[in-house]
Amino acid sequence: MSTYRVAQVAAAGEPFQITEREVPRPGPRHVRIAVDACGICHSDTIFVNGVVPGVRFPVVPGHENAGRIEELGDGAGDMGWQVGDRVAVGWFGGSCGHCRQCRQGDFIVCANLKVPGWAYDGGYAESMIAPVDALARIPDALSATDAGPMACAGVTVFNGLRRSSARPGDLVAVLGLGGLGHLGVQYAAAMGFETVGIARGADKADFAKQLGAHHYVDSTAGTPVAEALQSLGGAKVVIATASNSEAITATVDGMTPRGELVVIGADAQPLGVNPNQLLMSGRILRGHPSGTAQDVQDTMDFSALHGIRPMTETVPLDQTDAAYRKMLSGAARFRMVLTNN
């Protein structure tokens, strides 16, 4: 019997344990992937802790996956996939194809979205099964450890920016310089936006400039963030990657008329925005989900073309629990990535 290893949580909130399972066969229109790398995303906590409905323990999280197809299920080859293809699977782990959103072509908000680690075992493992509509091709220029984080962190900020109302030359602010934000600044600069990095502390100014930011705002400097943005002419778009509702709220009055606040960072606390801040200036406040497999592929292609890479720290699968705890502590710089090499 052939086996593979997974890092699983047996019950909500428990530590990760390495266990062996029998290698599964992929079903119709599915493939089995040999996982080379899997990023550890903060969103994995909602599955590890059983916060969302439908989580079944033991849980194998992981939705920043990069690897190679090692077996095709029936019909997968007819859709252009071959054994050996390098693929990534992100937060978008497949759609139902029949809900209203899918029938309208808006697959990322599918009513039955299949998120790896929730709908099926994710990539904290040596192998995983995924449906073909979740697969994105990894360009040759990207390593697996770079491609994995692109499938969630990367596509979320890339898509949030390219689907915003900003156009080249517009002032765009990226709130937060962490796992999402450090990619967001790179993408914003590469897209031709006048880019502002916003974070806590004067010590991050040089880092923001190294990422490509034209300006840096220290949110602890005493000058309100909104005032600092207005002194630069006002932000056409603020992409909020920081998971802090108070910090997100502080940017609203820094936007131009018709400015757009794109919320990506998750926080359970409500935003402190009042209608008057939106009405008179026609400002827009919206949430932005991740992106489909094609969006992930676009993100990776753009990243390869412009030399954009995530900052990662790689650890072997058998150190999953320690890596996960480091992510939780905020000490990761900036994506912890599990590897099987």
Coordinates of C-alpha atoms in Angstrom, one line a residue:
M1 CA 0.0 0.0 0.0
S2 CA 1.3 3.4 -1.0
T3 CA 1.0 6.2 1.6
Y4 CA 1.7 9.9 1.9
R5 CA 2.0 12.2 4.9
V6 CA -0.3 15.0 6.0
A7 CA -0.2 17.6 8.7
Q8 CA -3.6 17.5 10.3
V9 CA -5.5 18.9 13.3
A10 CA -7.6 16.2 15.0
A11 CA -10.0 18.6 16.8
A12 CA -10.6 22.4 16.9
G13 CA -7.5 24.3 18.1
E14 CA -5.3 21.3 18.7
P15 CA -1.7 21.2 17.5
F16 CA -0.7 19.8 14.1
Q17 CA 0.3 16.2 13.9
I18 CA 2.0 14.3 11.1
T19 CA 0.1 11.2 10.0
E20 CA 0.2 8.8 7.1
R21 CA -2.7 8.1 4.8
E22 CA -3.3 5.8 1.8
V23 CA -2.7 7.5 -1.5
P24 CA -6.1 8.3 -3.1
R25 CA -7.2 8.0 -6.7
P26 CA -8.5 11.2 -8.3
G27 CA -12.2 11.1 -9.4
P28 CA -13.6 12.3 -12.7
R29 CA -12.4 15.8 -13.7
H30 CA -10.0 15.8 -10.7
V31 CA -6.2 15.4 -10.5
R32 CA -3.8 14.2 -7.8
I33 CA -1.0 16.8 -7.1
A34 CA 2.4 16.1 -5.6
V35 CA 2.6 19.2 -3.4
D36 CA 6.0 20.9 -3.6
A37 CA 5.1 23.9 -1.5
C38 CA 2.2 25.3 0.5
G39 CA 1.9 28.7 2.1
I40 CA 0.5 29.1 5.5
C41 CA -2.2 31.8 5.4
H42 CA -3.9 33.4 8.4
S43 CA -7.2 32.4 6.9
D44 CA -6.3 28.8 7.8
T45 CA -7.2 29.7 11.4
I46 CA -10.9 29.6 10.7
F47 CA -10.6 26.0 9.6
V48 CA -8.1 24.9 12.3
N49 CA -10.4 26.4 15.0
G50 CA -13.6 25.2 13.4
V51 CA -15.0 28.8 13.2
V52 CA -16.9 28.3 9.9
P53 CA -19.7 25.8 9.4
G54 CA -19.1 22.5 7.8
V55 CA -15.5 22.0 8.9
R56 CA -14.9 18.2 9.4
F57 CA -12.1 17.1 11.7
P58 CA -9.4 15.9 11.2
V59 CA -8.6 19.0 9.1
V60 CA -5.7 19.3 6.6
P61 CA -5.6 23.0 5.7
G62 CA -3.7 24.7 2.9
H63 CA -4.9 26.9 0.1
E64 CA -1.6 28.3 -1.2
N65 CA -0.6 25.2 -3.0
A66 CA 2.0 24.6 -5.7
G67 CA 3.1 21.3 -7.1
R68 CA 3.0 18.8 -10.1
I69 CA 0.1 16.7 -11.4
E70 CA 1.0 13.1 -10.8
E71 CA -2.3 11.4 -11.8
L72 CA -5.3 12.3 -13.9
G73 CA -8.9 11.4 -13.2
D74 CA -11.3 10.6 -16.0
G75 CA -11.8 13.6 -18.2
A76 CA -9.0 15.7 -16.8
G77 CA -6.8 15.0 -19.8
D78 CA -9.6 16.1 -22.2
M79 CA -9.3 19.5 -20.6
G80 CA -5.7 20.0 -21.5
W81 CA -3.9 18.7 -18.4
Q82 CA -1.1 16.3 -18.4
V83 CA 0.9 14.4 -15.8
G84 CA 3.9 16.5 -14.9
D85 CA 2.2 19.9 -15.4
R86 CA 3.1 22.4 -12.7
V87 CA 0.0 23.8 -11.1
A88 CA -1.2 26.0 -8.3
V89 CA -4.4 25.8 -6.3
G90 CA -5.5 28.7 -4.2
W91 CA -8.5 29.8 -2.1
F92 CA -10.6 29.2 -5.2
G93 CA -10.6 25.4 -5.1
G94 CA -13.4 24.9 -7.5
S95 CA -17.0 26.0 -8.0
C96 CA -20.3 24.2 -8.3
G97 CA -21.1 25.5 -11.8
H98 CA -24.9 25.6 -11.2
C99 CA -25.6 28.3 -8.7
R100 CA -26.8 31.8 -9.9
Q101 CA -23.3 33.3 -9.5
C102 CA -21.7 30.5 -11.5
R103 CA -24.3 30.8 -14.2
Q104 CA -23.4 34.5 -14.4
G105 CA -19.7 33.6 -14.7
D106 CA -18.8 35.1 -11.3
F107 CA -17.2 31.9 -10.0
I108 CA -15.3 33.4 -7.1
V109 CA -18.5 34.2 -5.2
C110 CA -20.0 30.7 -6.0
A111 CA -22.6 29.8 -3.3
N112 CA -20.8 26.5 -2.9
L113 CA -17.2 27.6 -3.3
K114 CA -14.8 24.8 -2.7
V115 CA -12.0 26.1 -0.5
P116 CA -9.0 23.6 0.0
G117 CA -8.8 22.8 3.7
W118 CA -12.6 23.2 4.1
A119 CA -14.3 21.5 1.2
Y120 CA -11.5 19.0 0.8
D121 CA -8.0 18.3 2.2
G122 CA -5.6 21.1 1.5
G123 CA -1.9 21.2 0.8
Y124 CA -0.4 20.8 4.3
A125 CA 0.6 17.4 2.8
E126 CA 2.7 15.6 0.4
S127 CA -0.2 15.0 -2.0
M128 CA -3.7 16.4 -2.6
I129 CA -6.7 15.9 -4.9
A130 CA -8.2 19.0 -6.6
P131 CA -10.8 19.6 -9.3
V132 CA -9.5 20.7 -12.7
D133 CA -11.3 24.1 -12.6
A134 CA -9.1 25.0 -9.6
L135 CA -5.9 24.5 -11.5
A136 CA -3.6 27.4 -12.5
R137 CA -0.5 26.9 -14.6
I138 CA 2.7 27.9 -13.0
P139 CA 5.1 29.8 -15.3
D140 CA 8.6 28.4 -15.7
A141 CA 10.1 31.5 -14.1
L142 CA 8.4 30.9 -10.7
S143 CA 9.6 28.4 -8.1
A144 CA 7.0 26.4 -6.2
T145 CA 7.8 28.4 -3.0
D146 CA 7.0 31.6 -4.9
A147 CA 4.0 30.3 -6.7
G148 CA 2.2 29.0 -3.6
P149 CA 1.6 32.3 -1.9
M150 CA 0.6 33.8 -5.2
A151 CA -2.5 31.5 -5.2
C152 CA -4.1 33.4 -2.3
A153 CA -2.1 36.4 -1.0
G154 CA -0.8 37.4 -4.4
V155 CA -4.1 37.0 -6.4
T156 CA -6.1 38.8 -3.7
V157 CA -4.1 42.1 -3.9
F158 CA -3.3 41.8 -7.6
N159 CA -7.0 41.3 -8.5
G160 CA -8.1 43.9 -6.0
L161 CA -5.9 46.5 -7.7
R162 CA -6.6 45.6 -11.3
R163 CA -10.4 45.5 -10.7
S164 CA -10.4 48.8 -8.8
S165 CA -11.2 52.2 -10.3
A166 CA -7.5 53.4 -10.3
R167 CA -5.7 54.0 -13.5
P168 CA -2.0 54.5 -14.2
G169 CA -0.8 57.7 -12.6
D170 CA -3.5 57.7 -9.9
L171 CA -2.5 57.8 -6.2
V172 CA -3.0 54.4 -4.7
A173 CA -2.4 53.6 -1.0
V174 CA -1.7 50.2 0.4
L175 CA -2.5 49.9 4.0
G176 CA -0.2 47.4 5.7
L177 CA 3.1 46.0 4.6
G178 CA 2.7 42.4 5.8
G179 CA 2.0 39.1 3.9
L180 CA -0.5 40.8 1.6
G181 CA 0.7 44.4 1.7
H182 CA 4.3 43.7 0.7
L183 CA 3.0 42.2 -2.5
G184 CA 0.4 44.9 -2.9
V185 CA 3.0 47.7 -3.0
Q186 CA 5.0 45.8 -5.6
Y187 CA 1.9 45.2 -7.8
A188 CA 0.7 48.8 -7.4
A189 CA 4.1 50.2 -8.5
A190 CA 4.3 47.8 -11.5
M191 CA 0.8 48.8 -12.6
G192 CA 1.9 52.4 -12.9
F193 CA 0.2 53.8 -9.8
E194 CA 1.7 56.5 -7.7
T195 CA 2.1 54.2 -4.7
V196 CA 1.8 55.0 -1.0
G197 CA 2.7 52.5 1.7
I198 CA 1.0 52.9 5.0
A199 CA 2.2 51.1 8.1
R200 CA 3.2 51.6 11.8
G201 CA 6.6 53.0 12.5
A202 CA 9.1 55.2 10.8
D203 CA 11.5 52.2 10.5
K204 CA 9.3 50.8 7.7
A205 CA 9.9 53.7 5.4
D206 CA 13.0 52.3 3.7
F207 CA 11.3 48.9 3.3
A208 CA 8.3 50.5 1.6
K209 CA 10.6 52.3 -0.8
Q210 CA 12.5 49.1 -1.6
L211 CA 9.2 47.5 -2.5
G212 CA 8.5 50.4 -5.0
A213 CA 6.5 52.8 -3.0
H214 CA 6.8 56.5 -3.9
H215 CA 5.6 57.7 -0.5
Y216 CA 5.4 56.3 3.0
V217 CA 2.9 57.2 5.7
D218 CA 3.7 56.3 9.3
S219 CA 0.4 55.8 11.0
T220 CA 1.9 56.4 14.4
A221 CA 3.6 59.7 13.5
G222 CA 0.9 62.0 14.9
T223 CA -0.5 63.3 11.7
P224 CA -3.8 61.5 10.9
V225 CA -3.5 59.1 8.0
A226 CA -6.3 60.7 6.1
E227 CA -4.6 64.1 6.4
A228 CA -1.3 62.7 5.2
L229 CA -3.1 61.2 2.2
Q230 CA -4.8 64.4 1.4
S231 CA -1.5 66.3 1.5
L232 CA -0.4 64.0 -1.4
G233 CA -3.5 64.9 -3.3
G234 CA -5.9 62.2 -2.0
A235 CA -6.0 58.5 -2.8
K236 CA -8.1 57.3 -5.7
V237 CA -7.9 53.9 -4.2
V238 CA -7.0 52.5 -0.8
I239 CA -6.4 48.8 -0.7
A240 CA -6.7 47.8 2.9
T241 CA -4.6 44.6 3.6
A242 CA -4.2 45.2 7.4
S243 CA -6.6 43.2 9.5
N244 CA -7.5 46.2 11.7
S245 CA -10.9 47.9 11.3
E246 CA -9.7 51.0 13.2
A247 CA -6.7 51.4 10.8
I248 CA -9.0 50.8 7.8
T249 CA -11.5 53.4 9.0
A250 CA -8.7 56.0 9.4
T251 CA -8.1 56.0 5.6
V252 CA -11.6 56.9 4.4
D253 CA -11.3 60.7 4.6
G254 CA -8.0 60.5 2.8
M255 CA -9.7 59.5 -0.4
T256 CA -10.6 61.7 -3.4
P257 CA -14.2 62.2 -4.5
R258 CA -15.3 59.0 -6.1
G259 CA -12.4 57.3 -4.2
E260 CA -12.6 53.6 -3.5
L261 CA -11.8 51.7 -0.4
V262 CA -11.1 48.0 -1.2
V263 CA -11.2 45.9 2.0
I264 CA -9.1 42.8 1.9
G265 CA -7.9 42.5 5.5
A266 CA -10.3 40.5 7.7
D267 CA -11.4 41.8 11.1
A268 CA -14.4 40.8 13.1
Q269 CA -14.8 44.4 14.5
P270 CA -17.1 46.7 12.6
L271 CA -15.7 49.6 10.5
G272 CA -16.4 53.0 12.0
V273 CA -17.6 54.6 8.7
N274 CA -20.6 56.9 8.7
P275 CA -22.8 57.6 5.7
N276 CA -21.8 61.2 5.5
Q277 CA -18.2 60.2 4.7
L278 CA -19.4 58.4 1.6
L279 CA -22.4 60.4 0.4
M280 CA -21.1 63.9 -0.3
S281 CA -18.0 62.7 -2.1
G282 CA -19.5 59.7 -3.8
R283 CA -16.9 57.4 -2.2
I284 CA -17.1 53.6 -2.6
L285 CA -16.6 51.0 0.1
R286 CA -16.4 47.3 -1.0
G287 CA -15.0 44.0 0.0
H288 CA -12.9 42.0 -2.4
P289 CA -12.6 38.2 -2.5
S290 CA -9.6 36.3 -3.9
G291 CA -9.8 35.2 -7.5
T292 CA -10.4 32.3 -9.8
A293 CA -7.8 29.9 -11.2
Q294 CA -7.5 32.1 -14.3
D295 CA -6.9 35.1 -12.0
V296 CA -4.2 33.1 -10.1
Q297 CA -2.6 32.3 -13.5
D298 CA -2.7 36.0 -14.5
T299 CA -1.2 37.0 -11.2
M300 CA 1.7 34.5 -11.6
D301 CA 2.3 35.6 -15.2
F302 CA 2.4 39.3 -14.2
S303 CA 4.7 38.5 -11.3
A304 CA 7.1 36.6 -13.6
L305 CA 7.1 39.4 -16.1
H306 CA 7.8 42.1 -13.5
G307 CA 10.1 40.2 -11.2
I308 CA 7.7 40.3 -8.3
R309 CA 8.2 37.7 -5.6
P310 CA 6.8 37.1 -2.1
M311 CA 9.2 37.2 0.8
T312 CA 9.1 33.7 2.3
E313 CA 10.5 31.5 5.0
T314 CA 10.5 27.8 4.0
V315 CA 10.1 25.0 6.5
P316 CA 9.7 21.2 6.0
L317 CA 6.3 19.6 6.4
D318 CA 7.2 17.9 9.7
Q319 CA 7.7 21.4 11.3
T320 CA 4.1 22.5 10.4
D321 CA 3.0 23.2 13.9
A322 CA 6.0 25.5 14.7
A323 CA 5.6 27.3 11.4
Y324 CA 1.9 27.8 12.0
R325 CA 2.5 29.2 15.5
K326 CA 5.1 31.6 14.0
M327 CA 2.5 32.8 11.6
L328 CA 0.1 33.4 14.4
S329 CA 2.6 35.3 16.4
G330 CA 3.2 37.8 13.7
A331 CA 6.9 37.0 13.5
A332 CA 6.8 35.6 10.0
R333 CA 8.5 37.7 7.3
F334 CA 6.2 37.4 5.4
R335 CA 4.8 34.0 4.3
M336 CA 5.7 30.8 6.0
V337 CA 5.8 28.1 3.3
L338 CA 5.8 24.3 3.9
T339 CA 8.0 22.3 1.5
N340 CA 8.3 18.6 0.6
N341 CA 11.8 18.8 -1.0

